[in-house]
Short mmCIF file of C-alpha atoms in Angstrom, two decimals:
data_model
loop_
_atom_site.label_atom_id
_atom_site.label_comp_id
_atom_site.label_asym_id
_atom_site.label_seq_id
_atom_site.Cartn_x
_atom_site.Cartn_y
_atom_site.Cartn_z
CA MET A 266 -2.44 -13.16 -19.83
CA PRO A 267 0.30 -15.46 -18.48
CA SER A 268 -0.60 -19.09 -19.07
CA HIS A 269 1.04 -20.32 -15.85
CA LEU A 270 -1.55 -18.53 -13.69
CA SER A 271 -4.85 -20.08 -12.70
CA THR A 272 -8.12 -18.55 -13.86
CA GLY A 273 -8.57 -16.90 -10.48
CA GLN A 274 -5.06 -15.45 -10.52
CA ARG A 275 -5.52 -14.12 -14.04
CA LEU A 276 -8.80 -12.45 -13.07
CA LEU A 277 -7.18 -10.84 -10.02
CA LEU A 278 -4.32 -9.64 -12.20
CA GLN A 279 -6.78 -8.13 -14.65
CA LYS A 280 -9.23 -6.57 -12.20
CA LYS A 281 -7.56 -6.08 -8.82
CA ILE A 282 -3.81 -5.54 -9.16
CA HIS A 283 -2.67 -2.04 -10.12
CA VAL A 284 0.74 -0.45 -10.56
CA ASP A 285 0.98 3.11 -9.28
CA ALA A 286 2.08 5.66 -11.82
CA ASP A 287 5.89 5.96 -11.85
CA ALA A 288 6.20 3.19 -9.23
CA TYR A 289 8.37 1.03 -11.44
CA ALA A 290 10.60 3.90 -12.53
CA GLN A 291 11.11 4.92 -8.90
CA SER A 292 11.68 1.40 -7.59
CA SER A 293 15.07 0.02 -6.66
CA ARG A 294 17.62 -1.26 -9.16
CA ALA A 295 17.17 -4.74 -7.68
CA VAL A 296 13.48 -4.66 -8.56
CA GLN A 297 14.18 -3.44 -12.07
CA ARG A 298 16.76 -6.18 -12.57
CA ARG A 299 14.31 -8.84 -11.39
CA PHE A 300 11.22 -7.52 -13.20
CA PRO A 301 11.48 -6.08 -16.70
CA SER A 302 8.33 -3.98 -16.18
CA GLY A 303 5.66 -3.02 -13.70
CA TRP A 304 3.40 -5.53 -15.42
CA SER A 305 5.77 -8.39 -14.62
CA ALA A 306 5.79 -7.27 -10.97
CA ALA A 307 1.99 -7.37 -11.05
CA ILE A 308 2.16 -10.92 -12.43
CA GLU A 309 4.42 -11.91 -9.53
CA THR A 310 1.86 -10.44 -7.12
CA ALA A 311 -0.86 -12.61 -8.66
CA ARG A 312 1.45 -15.61 -8.35
CA VAL A 313 1.96 -14.89 -4.63
CA LEU A 314 -1.79 -15.29 -4.07
CA GLY A 315 -1.94 -18.64 -5.82
CA SER A 316 -1.90 -20.69 -2.60
CA LEU A 317 -5.35 -19.46 -1.65
CA PRO A 318 -8.17 -21.79 -2.74
CA GLU A 319 -9.12 -21.15 -6.35
CA GLU A 320 -12.73 -20.56 -5.26
CA ALA A 321 -11.50 -17.76 -2.98
CA LEU A 322 -9.59 -16.11 -5.82
CA LEU A 323 -12.60 -16.35 -8.14
CA TRP A 324 -14.91 -14.85 -5.52
CA TRP A 325 -12.48 -12.02 -4.81
CA ALA A 326 -12.17 -11.23 -8.50
CA GLU A 327 -15.98 -11.04 -8.79
CA GLN A 328 -16.23 -8.29 -6.15
CA HIS A 329 -16.27 -4.66 -7.21
CA ASP A 330 -13.98 -3.53 -4.38
CA GLY A 331 -10.82 -4.82 -2.68
CA HIS A 332 -7.67 -3.97 -4.64
CA LEU A 333 -3.87 -4.14 -4.51
CA ARG A 334 -1.62 -1.29 -5.61
CA LEU A 335 2.08 -1.77 -6.27
CA THR A 336 4.09 1.25 -5.14
CA ALA A 337 7.74 2.27 -5.11
CA ASN A 338 7.96 2.32 -1.31
CA GLY A 339 4.60 3.08 0.32
CA ASP A 340 2.83 0.56 2.56
CA GLY A 341 -0.65 1.12 3.90
CA TYR A 342 -4.35 0.57 3.45
CA ALA A 343 -6.92 3.06 2.19
CA ASP A 344 -10.68 2.71 2.41
CA PHE A 345 -10.88 4.91 -0.69
CA CYS A 346 -8.32 6.35 -3.09
CA VAL A 347 -7.74 7.27 -6.71
CA VAL A 348 -5.29 5.00 -8.54
CA ASN A 349 -4.16 6.08 -11.99
CA GLY A 350 -7.32 8.15 -12.37
CA GLU A 351 -9.68 5.38 -11.19
CA GLU A 352 -11.68 5.64 -7.96
CA LEU A 353 -11.17 2.47 -5.93
CA VAL A 354 -12.49 1.23 -2.59
CA GLY A 355 -10.44 -0.96 -0.25
CA VAL A 356 -6.86 -0.64 -1.51
CA ALA A 357 -3.76 -2.23 0.04
CA ASP A 358 -0.43 -0.68 -0.95
CA LEU A 359 2.47 -3.05 -1.56
CA PRO A 360 6.06 -1.83 -2.04
CA MET A 361 7.65 -3.55 -5.03
CA ASP A 362 10.82 -4.20 -3.06
CA TRP A 363 8.87 -6.55 -0.79
CA LEU A 364 8.34 -8.92 -3.71
CA LEU A 365 12.08 -9.59 -3.50
CA ALA A 366 12.98 -9.17 0.16
CA GLU A 367 9.83 -9.76 2.25
CA PRO A 368 7.82 -12.68 0.86
CA LEU A 369 5.83 -13.31 4.05
CA GLN A 370 5.06 -9.63 4.54
CA THR A 371 4.16 -9.37 0.85
CA LEU A 372 1.57 -12.11 1.21
CA ALA A 373 0.21 -10.68 4.48
CA SER A 374 -0.24 -7.26 2.90
CA CYS A 375 -1.94 -8.74 -0.14
CA LEU A 376 -4.50 -10.46 2.10
CA ARG A 377 -5.82 -7.28 3.75
CA PRO A 378 -8.53 -6.53 1.17
CA LEU A 379 -9.91 -10.05 1.55
CA ASP A 380 -10.36 -9.45 5.31
CA HIS A 381 -12.21 -6.20 4.54
CA LEU A 382 -14.37 -7.77 1.83
CA LEU A 383 -15.42 -10.74 3.95
CA GLY A 384 -16.19 -8.53 6.91
CA CYS A 385 -18.38 -5.87 5.36
CA GLY A 386 -17.88 -5.88 1.59
CA CYS A 387 -15.25 -3.12 1.95
CA GLY A 388 -17.87 -0.89 3.52
CA THR A 389 -17.72 0.96 6.82
CA GLY A 390 -18.58 -1.99 9.08
CA GLY A 391 -16.21 -4.35 10.83
CA TRP A 392 -13.67 -6.40 8.94
CA LEU A 393 -13.74 -10.17 9.35
CA SER A 394 -10.95 -9.88 11.93
CA ASP A 395 -13.06 -7.30 13.82
CA GLY A 396 -15.84 -9.86 14.18
CA GLY A 397 -17.72 -8.83 11.06
CA GLY A 398 -18.99 -11.11 8.33
CA ILE A 399 -21.05 -10.78 5.17
CA THR A 400 -22.99 -13.97 5.97
CA PRO A 401 -23.84 -15.73 9.25
CA ARG A 402 -21.14 -18.35 8.60
CA TRP A 403 -18.50 -15.69 8.03
CA GLN A 404 -19.73 -13.91 11.16
CA GLN A 405 -19.05 -17.11 13.11
CA VAL A 406 -15.53 -17.16 11.71
CA GLY A 407 -15.09 -13.47 12.53
CA ARG A 408 -16.18 -13.93 16.13
CA GLN A 409 -13.73 -16.78 16.56
CA ILE A 410 -10.90 -14.65 15.15
CA VAL A 411 -11.73 -11.89 17.65
CA HIS A 412 -11.61 -14.40 20.50
CA LEU A 413 -8.28 -15.85 19.35
CA PHE A 414 -6.80 -12.39 18.89
CA SER A 415 -7.69 -11.57 22.51
CA LEU A 416 -5.55 -14.49 23.70
CA GLY A 417 -2.40 -12.67 22.58
CA TYR A 418 -0.75 -15.40 20.51
CA GLY A 419 0.19 -13.12 17.61
CA ARG A 420 3.80 -13.72 16.57
CA THR A 421 4.72 -10.01 16.37
CA GLU A 422 4.01 -6.99 18.52
CA ALA A 423 1.97 -5.48 15.70
CA SER A 424 -0.20 -8.60 15.37
CA ARG A 425 -0.86 -8.59 19.10
CA ALA A 426 -2.03 -4.96 18.88
CA ASP A 427 -4.12 -5.02 15.68
CA PRO A 428 -6.61 -7.77 14.71
CA HIS A 429 -6.23 -6.94 11.01
CA ILE A 430 -2.50 -7.63 11.22
CA TYR A 431 -3.13 -10.70 13.39
CA LEU A 432 -5.29 -12.29 10.70
CA ALA A 433 -3.13 -11.18 7.77
CA GLN A 434 0.09 -12.50 9.32
CA GLY A 435 -1.58 -15.66 10.60
CA LEU A 436 -3.17 -16.46 7.25
CA ALA A 437 0.09 -15.75 5.41
CA LEU A 438 1.93 -18.11 7.75
CA ALA A 439 -0.78 -20.75 7.40
CA ILE A 440 -0.26 -20.63 3.64
CA THR A 441 3.54 -20.73 3.71
CA ASN A 442 4.40 -22.72 6.84
CA ARG A 443 1.35 -24.24 8.44
CA ARG A 444 3.37 -26.31 10.90
CA THR A 445 4.94 -23.18 12.36
CA LEU A 446 1.55 -21.54 12.82
CA ASN A 447 0.21 -24.72 14.41
CA ALA A 448 3.00 -24.63 16.97
CA ALA A 449 2.51 -20.93 17.75
CA ASP A 450 -1.28 -20.55 17.47
CA PRO A 451 -2.91 -23.97 16.94
CA LYS A 452 -6.51 -22.79 17.29
CA LEU A 453 -6.02 -20.16 14.59
CA GLU A 454 -4.36 -22.74 12.34
CA ARG A 455 -7.35 -25.05 12.72
CA LEU A 456 -9.86 -22.26 12.16
CA LEU A 457 -8.14 -21.06 8.99
CA GLY A 458 -7.83 -24.61 7.71
CA ALA A 459 -11.58 -25.08 8.10
CA SER A 460 -12.60 -21.74 6.59
CA LEU A 461 -10.36 -19.38 4.62
CA LEU A 462 -8.11 -22.18 3.40
CA SER A 463 -10.85 -24.75 2.82
CA PRO A 464 -11.87 -25.16 -0.85
CA GLY A 465 -15.07 -26.85 0.31
CA PHE A 466 -15.98 -23.94 2.60
CA TRP A 467 -15.50 -21.49 -0.25
CA ARG A 468 -17.36 -23.71 -2.70
CA ASN A 469 -20.35 -23.92 -0.38
CA PHE A 470 -20.21 -20.18 0.24
CA ARG A 471 -20.21 -19.35 -3.48
CA THR A 472 -23.08 -21.74 -4.19
CA GLY A 473 -25.13 -20.43 -1.28
CA ASP A 474 -24.81 -23.55 0.89
CA ALA A 475 -22.73 -21.87 3.61
CA GLY A 476 -24.82 -18.81 4.35
#
């Protein structure tokens, strides 16, 4: 495992990040020049997630479901699919080219399984951004996200139409350029800072103190 990754990133790399069969061979020449193998692209994906609190990464890695699949060009989200012969639940597809050309969209796409996990454990209930929540505290966060989504402050047309995209893009922007999110959607910035981006919130959640 790469030594420059945190424990949480290494666990995600080991358990949650998959490379679709033939994805590397079918990817662009730019990707193949940048990454010597599909494995190195997977390492870059783990690195992208490193700005989340370490407690969040550790919790995510502990869950059975919620995965990322690197593809040659497909983008999407599947509640269930088979990846390299393994049956997986809650899988976000990430085109390898995005690792080079679309860093913000890469991060937003990578965050989709976390929304699903926190909402209903990747089950059939509501995602966090739908108002779901696997504990009462997460339900409070989910209800606030639903309210903020209804105000229409999403930065793109897609984020104004879909709460999943609203949270994914907002959280990605909070991680990469919090000042910009604060200017565009200050209430979401404050909410994310106090919950999904708060090491203390995650620490209390994992120890059972933020039920």
